[in-house]
Amino acid sequence: MPRQEIFFEQQSGDRRVEVLKTYDRSYAREVFNEIDTEARTALAAALELEKNYEPADIPDPDGTEYDDFLWDELLEAAREDVRSDPNLYSFFVVSEAKAARSQDLYISPDWPSAEAFAKRLITSA
């Protein structure tokens, strides 16, 4: 797996929340495929879809085209410096571990939205 770094980690009892930076596109896609509706909504907000598209150009979040649209937007936002390597992407994954069970809950192209999601998880416990 390509390089990964832990950017944030907080423990509360038997619960640990962390934000991991990864450059692995296939891992990012796996995480994206597993996130829930709340995480998709948070990702869409972080990507500022309403700023970049007319409402009519954004697929219905309950429709079949929305996941592909959101993934493409995530990929575009996660792309690193195109001049140096047009195929380099970086993603921030929020994971939660409870009682030796870990689950990836959120993915983002940027650190601030991943940190905000992680902190919401911590305060909701």
PDB file of C-alpha atoms in Angstrom:
ATOM      1  CA  MET A   1       0.000   0.000   0.000  1.00  0.00           C
ATOM      2  CA  PRO A   2       1.357   3.476  -0.814  1.00  0.00           C
ATOM      3  CA  ARG A   3       2.498   5.815   1.950  1.00  0.00           C
ATOM      4  CA  GLN A   4       0.106   6.608   4.778  1.00  0.00           C
ATOM      5  CA  GLU A   5       0.365   8.938   7.742  1.00  0.00           C
ATOM      6  CA  ILE A   6      -1.752   9.422  10.838  1.00  0.00           C
ATOM      7  CA  PHE A   7      -2.667  13.107  11.052  1.00  0.00           C
ATOM      8  CA  PHE A   8      -4.953  12.979  14.077  1.00  0.00           C
ATOM      9  CA  GLU A   9      -5.713  10.461  16.784  1.00  0.00           C
ATOM     10  CA  GLN A  10      -7.824  10.703  19.903  1.00  0.00           C
ATOM     11  CA  GLN A  11      -8.782   8.024  22.391  1.00  0.00           C
ATOM     12  CA  SER A  12     -11.755   8.047  24.739  1.00  0.00           C
ATOM     13  CA  GLY A  13     -12.180   4.880  26.773  1.00  0.00           C
ATOM     14  CA  ASP A  14     -12.181   1.912  24.402  1.00  0.00           C
ATOM     15  CA  ARG A  15     -12.940   4.183  21.428  1.00  0.00           C
ATOM     16  CA  ARG A  16     -10.222   5.597  19.154  1.00  0.00           C
ATOM     17  CA  VAL A  17     -10.814   8.018  16.284  1.00  0.00           C
ATOM     18  CA  GLU A  18      -8.074   8.783  13.803  1.00  0.00           C
ATOM     19  CA  VAL A  19      -7.555  10.619  10.528  1.00  0.00           C
ATOM     20  CA  LEU A  20      -5.220   8.878   8.135  1.00  0.00           C
ATOM     21  CA  LYS A  21      -3.748  10.442   5.019  1.00  0.00           C
ATOM     22  CA  THR A  22      -3.400   7.960   2.194  1.00  0.00           C
ATOM     23  CA  TYR A  23      -2.319   8.075  -1.421  1.00  0.00           C
ATOM     24  CA  ASP A  24      -3.918   4.731  -2.282  1.00  0.00           C
ATOM     25  CA  ARG A  25      -6.764   5.259  -4.744  1.00  0.00           C
ATOM     26  CA  SER A  26      -8.144   1.725  -4.468  1.00  0.00           C
ATOM     27  CA  TYR A  27      -8.298   1.965  -0.672  1.00  0.00           C
ATOM     28  CA  ALA A  28      -9.986   5.373  -1.042  1.00  0.00           C
ATOM     29  CA  ARG A  29     -12.602   3.838  -3.340  1.00  0.00           C
ATOM     30  CA  GLU A  30     -13.260   1.034  -0.838  1.00  0.00           C
ATOM     31  CA  VAL A  31     -13.803   3.587   1.915  1.00  0.00           C
ATOM     32  CA  PHE A  32     -16.016   5.722  -0.329  1.00  0.00           C
ATOM     33  CA  ASN A  33     -18.185   2.714  -1.192  1.00  0.00           C
ATOM     34  CA  GLU A  34     -18.800   2.002   2.506  1.00  0.00           C
ATOM     35  CA  ILE A  35     -19.560   5.460   3.927  1.00  0.00           C
ATOM     36  CA  ASP A  36     -23.092   6.188   5.070  1.00  0.00           C
ATOM     37  CA  THR A  37     -25.508   8.943   4.041  1.00  0.00           C
ATOM     38  CA  GLU A  38     -24.323  11.329   6.763  1.00  0.00           C
ATOM     39  CA  ALA A  39     -20.730  10.996   5.565  1.00  0.00           C
ATOM     40  CA  ARG A  40     -21.761  11.461   1.920  1.00  0.00           C
ATOM     41  CA  THR A  41     -23.632  14.631   2.883  1.00  0.00           C
ATOM     42  CA  ALA A  42     -20.568  15.911   4.766  1.00  0.00           C
ATOM     43  CA  LEU A  43     -18.346  15.066   1.790  1.00  0.00           C
ATOM     44  CA  ALA A  44     -20.664  16.879  -0.633  1.00  0.00           C
ATOM     45  CA  ALA A  45     -20.575  19.938   1.640  1.00  0.00           C
ATOM     46  CA  ALA A  46     -16.755  19.799   1.823  1.00  0.00           C
ATOM     47  CA  LEU A  47     -16.578  19.611  -1.973  1.00  0.00           C
ATOM     48  CA  GLU A  48     -18.821  22.700  -2.194  1.00  0.00           C
ATOM     49  CA  LEU A  49     -20.895  21.226  -5.001  1.00  0.00           C
ATOM     50  CA  GLU A  50     -23.442  24.060  -4.856  1.00  0.00           C
ATOM     51  CA  LYS A  51     -20.662  26.603  -5.497  1.00  0.00           C
ATOM     52  CA  ASN A  52     -19.350  24.747  -8.520  1.00  0.00           C
ATOM     53  CA  TYR A  53     -22.554  23.546 -10.185  1.00  0.00           C
ATOM     54  CA  GLU A  54     -26.047  24.734 -10.922  1.00  0.00           C
ATOM     55  CA  PRO A  55     -28.547  22.754  -8.834  1.00  0.00           C
ATOM     56  CA  ALA A  56     -29.948  21.126 -11.984  1.00  0.00           C
ATOM     57  CA  ASP A  57     -26.467  19.796 -12.852  1.00  0.00           C
ATOM     58  CA  ILE A  58     -26.057  17.893  -9.577  1.00  0.00           C
ATOM     59  CA  PRO A  59     -27.598  14.409  -9.722  1.00  0.00           C
ATOM     60  CA  ASP A  60     -30.261  13.508  -7.181  1.00  0.00           C
ATOM     61  CA  PRO A  61     -28.494  12.184  -4.029  1.00  0.00           C
ATOM     62  CA  ASP A  62     -30.947   9.268  -4.007  1.00  0.00           C
ATOM     63  CA  GLY A  63     -30.373   8.509  -7.692  1.00  0.00           C
ATOM     64  CA  THR A  64     -28.068   5.971  -9.279  1.00  0.00           C
ATOM     65  CA  GLU A  65     -25.762   8.559 -10.880  1.00  0.00           C
ATOM     66  CA  TYR A  66     -24.955  10.420  -7.674  1.00  0.00           C
ATOM     67  CA  ASP A  67     -22.286   8.042  -6.350  1.00  0.00           C
ATOM     68  CA  ASP A  68     -20.274   8.211  -9.577  1.00  0.00           C
ATOM     69  CA  PHE A  69     -20.654  11.995  -9.659  1.00  0.00           C
ATOM     70  CA  LEU A  70     -19.516  12.346  -6.035  1.00  0.00           C
ATOM     71  CA  TRP A  71     -16.568   9.965  -6.558  1.00  0.00           C
ATOM     72  CA  ASP A  72     -15.438  11.924  -9.631  1.00  0.00           C
ATOM     73  CA  GLU A  73     -15.627  15.182  -7.663  1.00  0.00           C
ATOM     74  CA  LEU A  74     -13.661  13.624  -4.794  1.00  0.00           C
ATOM     75  CA  LEU A  75     -10.991  12.403  -7.206  1.00  0.00           C
ATOM     76  CA  GLU A  76     -10.661  15.790  -8.856  1.00  0.00           C
ATOM     77  CA  ALA A  77     -10.334  17.544  -5.498  1.00  0.00           C
ATOM     78  CA  ALA A  78      -7.850  14.931  -4.206  1.00  0.00           C
ATOM     79  CA  ARG A  79      -5.492  15.328  -7.162  1.00  0.00           C
ATOM     80  CA  GLU A  80      -2.073  16.596  -6.089  1.00  0.00           C
ATOM     81  CA  ASP A  81       0.051  18.968  -8.171  1.00  0.00           C
ATOM     82  CA  VAL A  82      -0.756  18.021 -11.758  1.00  0.00           C
ATOM     83  CA  ARG A  83       2.568  19.330 -13.091  1.00  0.00           C
ATOM     84  CA  SER A  84       4.715  16.995 -11.015  1.00  0.00           C
ATOM     85  CA  ASP A  85       2.528  13.845 -11.184  1.00  0.00           C
ATOM     86  CA  PRO A  86      -0.961  13.947 -12.691  1.00  0.00           C
ATOM     87  CA  ASN A  87      -1.780  10.541 -11.197  1.00  0.00           C
ATOM     88  CA  LEU A  88      -1.030  11.389  -7.558  1.00  0.00           C
ATOM     89  CA  TYR A  89      -4.026  11.708  -5.244  1.00  0.00           C
ATOM     90  CA  SER A  90      -4.221  12.225  -1.501  1.00  0.00           C
ATOM     91  CA  PHE A  91      -7.199  11.379   0.683  1.00  0.00           C
ATOM     92  CA  PHE A  92      -8.011  11.780   4.367  1.00  0.00           C
ATOM     93  CA  VAL A  93      -9.851   8.837   5.923  1.00  0.00           C
ATOM     94  CA  VAL A  94     -11.605   9.021   9.291  1.00  0.00           C
ATOM     95  CA  SER A  95     -11.660   5.704  11.131  1.00  0.00           C
ATOM     96  CA  GLU A  96     -13.180   4.691  14.407  1.00  0.00           C
ATOM     97  CA  ALA A  97     -12.064   1.718  16.473  1.00  0.00           C
ATOM     98  CA  LYS A  98     -14.208   0.328  19.288  1.00  0.00           C
ATOM     99  CA  ALA A  99     -13.490  -2.841  21.191  1.00  0.00           C
ATOM    100  CA  ALA A 100     -10.844  -4.006  18.693  1.00  0.00           C
ATOM    101  CA  ARG A 101     -13.178  -3.415  15.706  1.00  0.00           C
ATOM    102  CA  SER A 102     -12.179  -0.703  13.253  1.00  0.00           C
ATOM    103  CA  GLN A 103     -14.419   0.957  10.677  1.00  0.00           C
ATOM    104  CA  ASP A 104     -13.696   3.657   8.093  1.00  0.00           C
ATOM    105  CA  LEU A 105     -16.465   6.247   8.324  1.00  0.00           C
ATOM    106  CA  TYR A 106     -15.508   9.216   6.136  1.00  0.00           C
ATOM    107  CA  ILE A 107     -13.229  10.201   3.283  1.00  0.00           C
ATOM    108  CA  SER A 108     -12.266  13.641   2.083  1.00  0.00           C
ATOM    109  CA  PRO A 109      -9.752  15.342  -0.178  1.00  0.00           C
ATOM    110  CA  ASP A 110      -8.917  17.865   2.543  1.00  0.00           C
ATOM    111  CA  TRP A 111      -7.669  17.833   6.110  1.00  0.00           C
ATOM    112  CA  PRO A 112     -10.093  20.421   7.613  1.00  0.00           C
ATOM    113  CA  SER A 113     -13.279  18.534   6.741  1.00  0.00           C
ATOM    114  CA  ALA A 114     -11.784  15.213   7.891  1.00  0.00           C
ATOM    115  CA  GLU A 115     -10.723  16.754  11.196  1.00  0.00           C
ATOM    116  CA  ALA A 116     -14.183  18.304  11.665  1.00  0.00           C
ATOM    117  CA  PHE A 117     -15.870  14.956  10.993  1.00  0.00           C
ATOM    118  CA  ALA A 118     -13.532  13.187  13.429  1.00  0.00           C
ATOM    119  CA  LYS A 119     -14.167  15.773  16.150  1.00  0.00           C
ATOM    120  CA  ARG A 120     -17.948  15.407  15.683  1.00  0.00           C
ATOM    121  CA  LEU A 121     -17.526  11.669  16.245  1.00  0.00           C
ATOM    122  CA  ILE A 122     -15.597  12.299  19.444  1.00  0.00           C
ATOM    123  CA  THR A 123     -18.098  14.776  20.862  1.00  0.00           C
ATOM    124  CA  SER A 124     -21.063  12.561  19.964  1.00  0.00           C
ATOM    125  CA  ALA A 125     -19.790   9.708  22.125  1.00  0.00           C
TER     126      ALA A 125
END
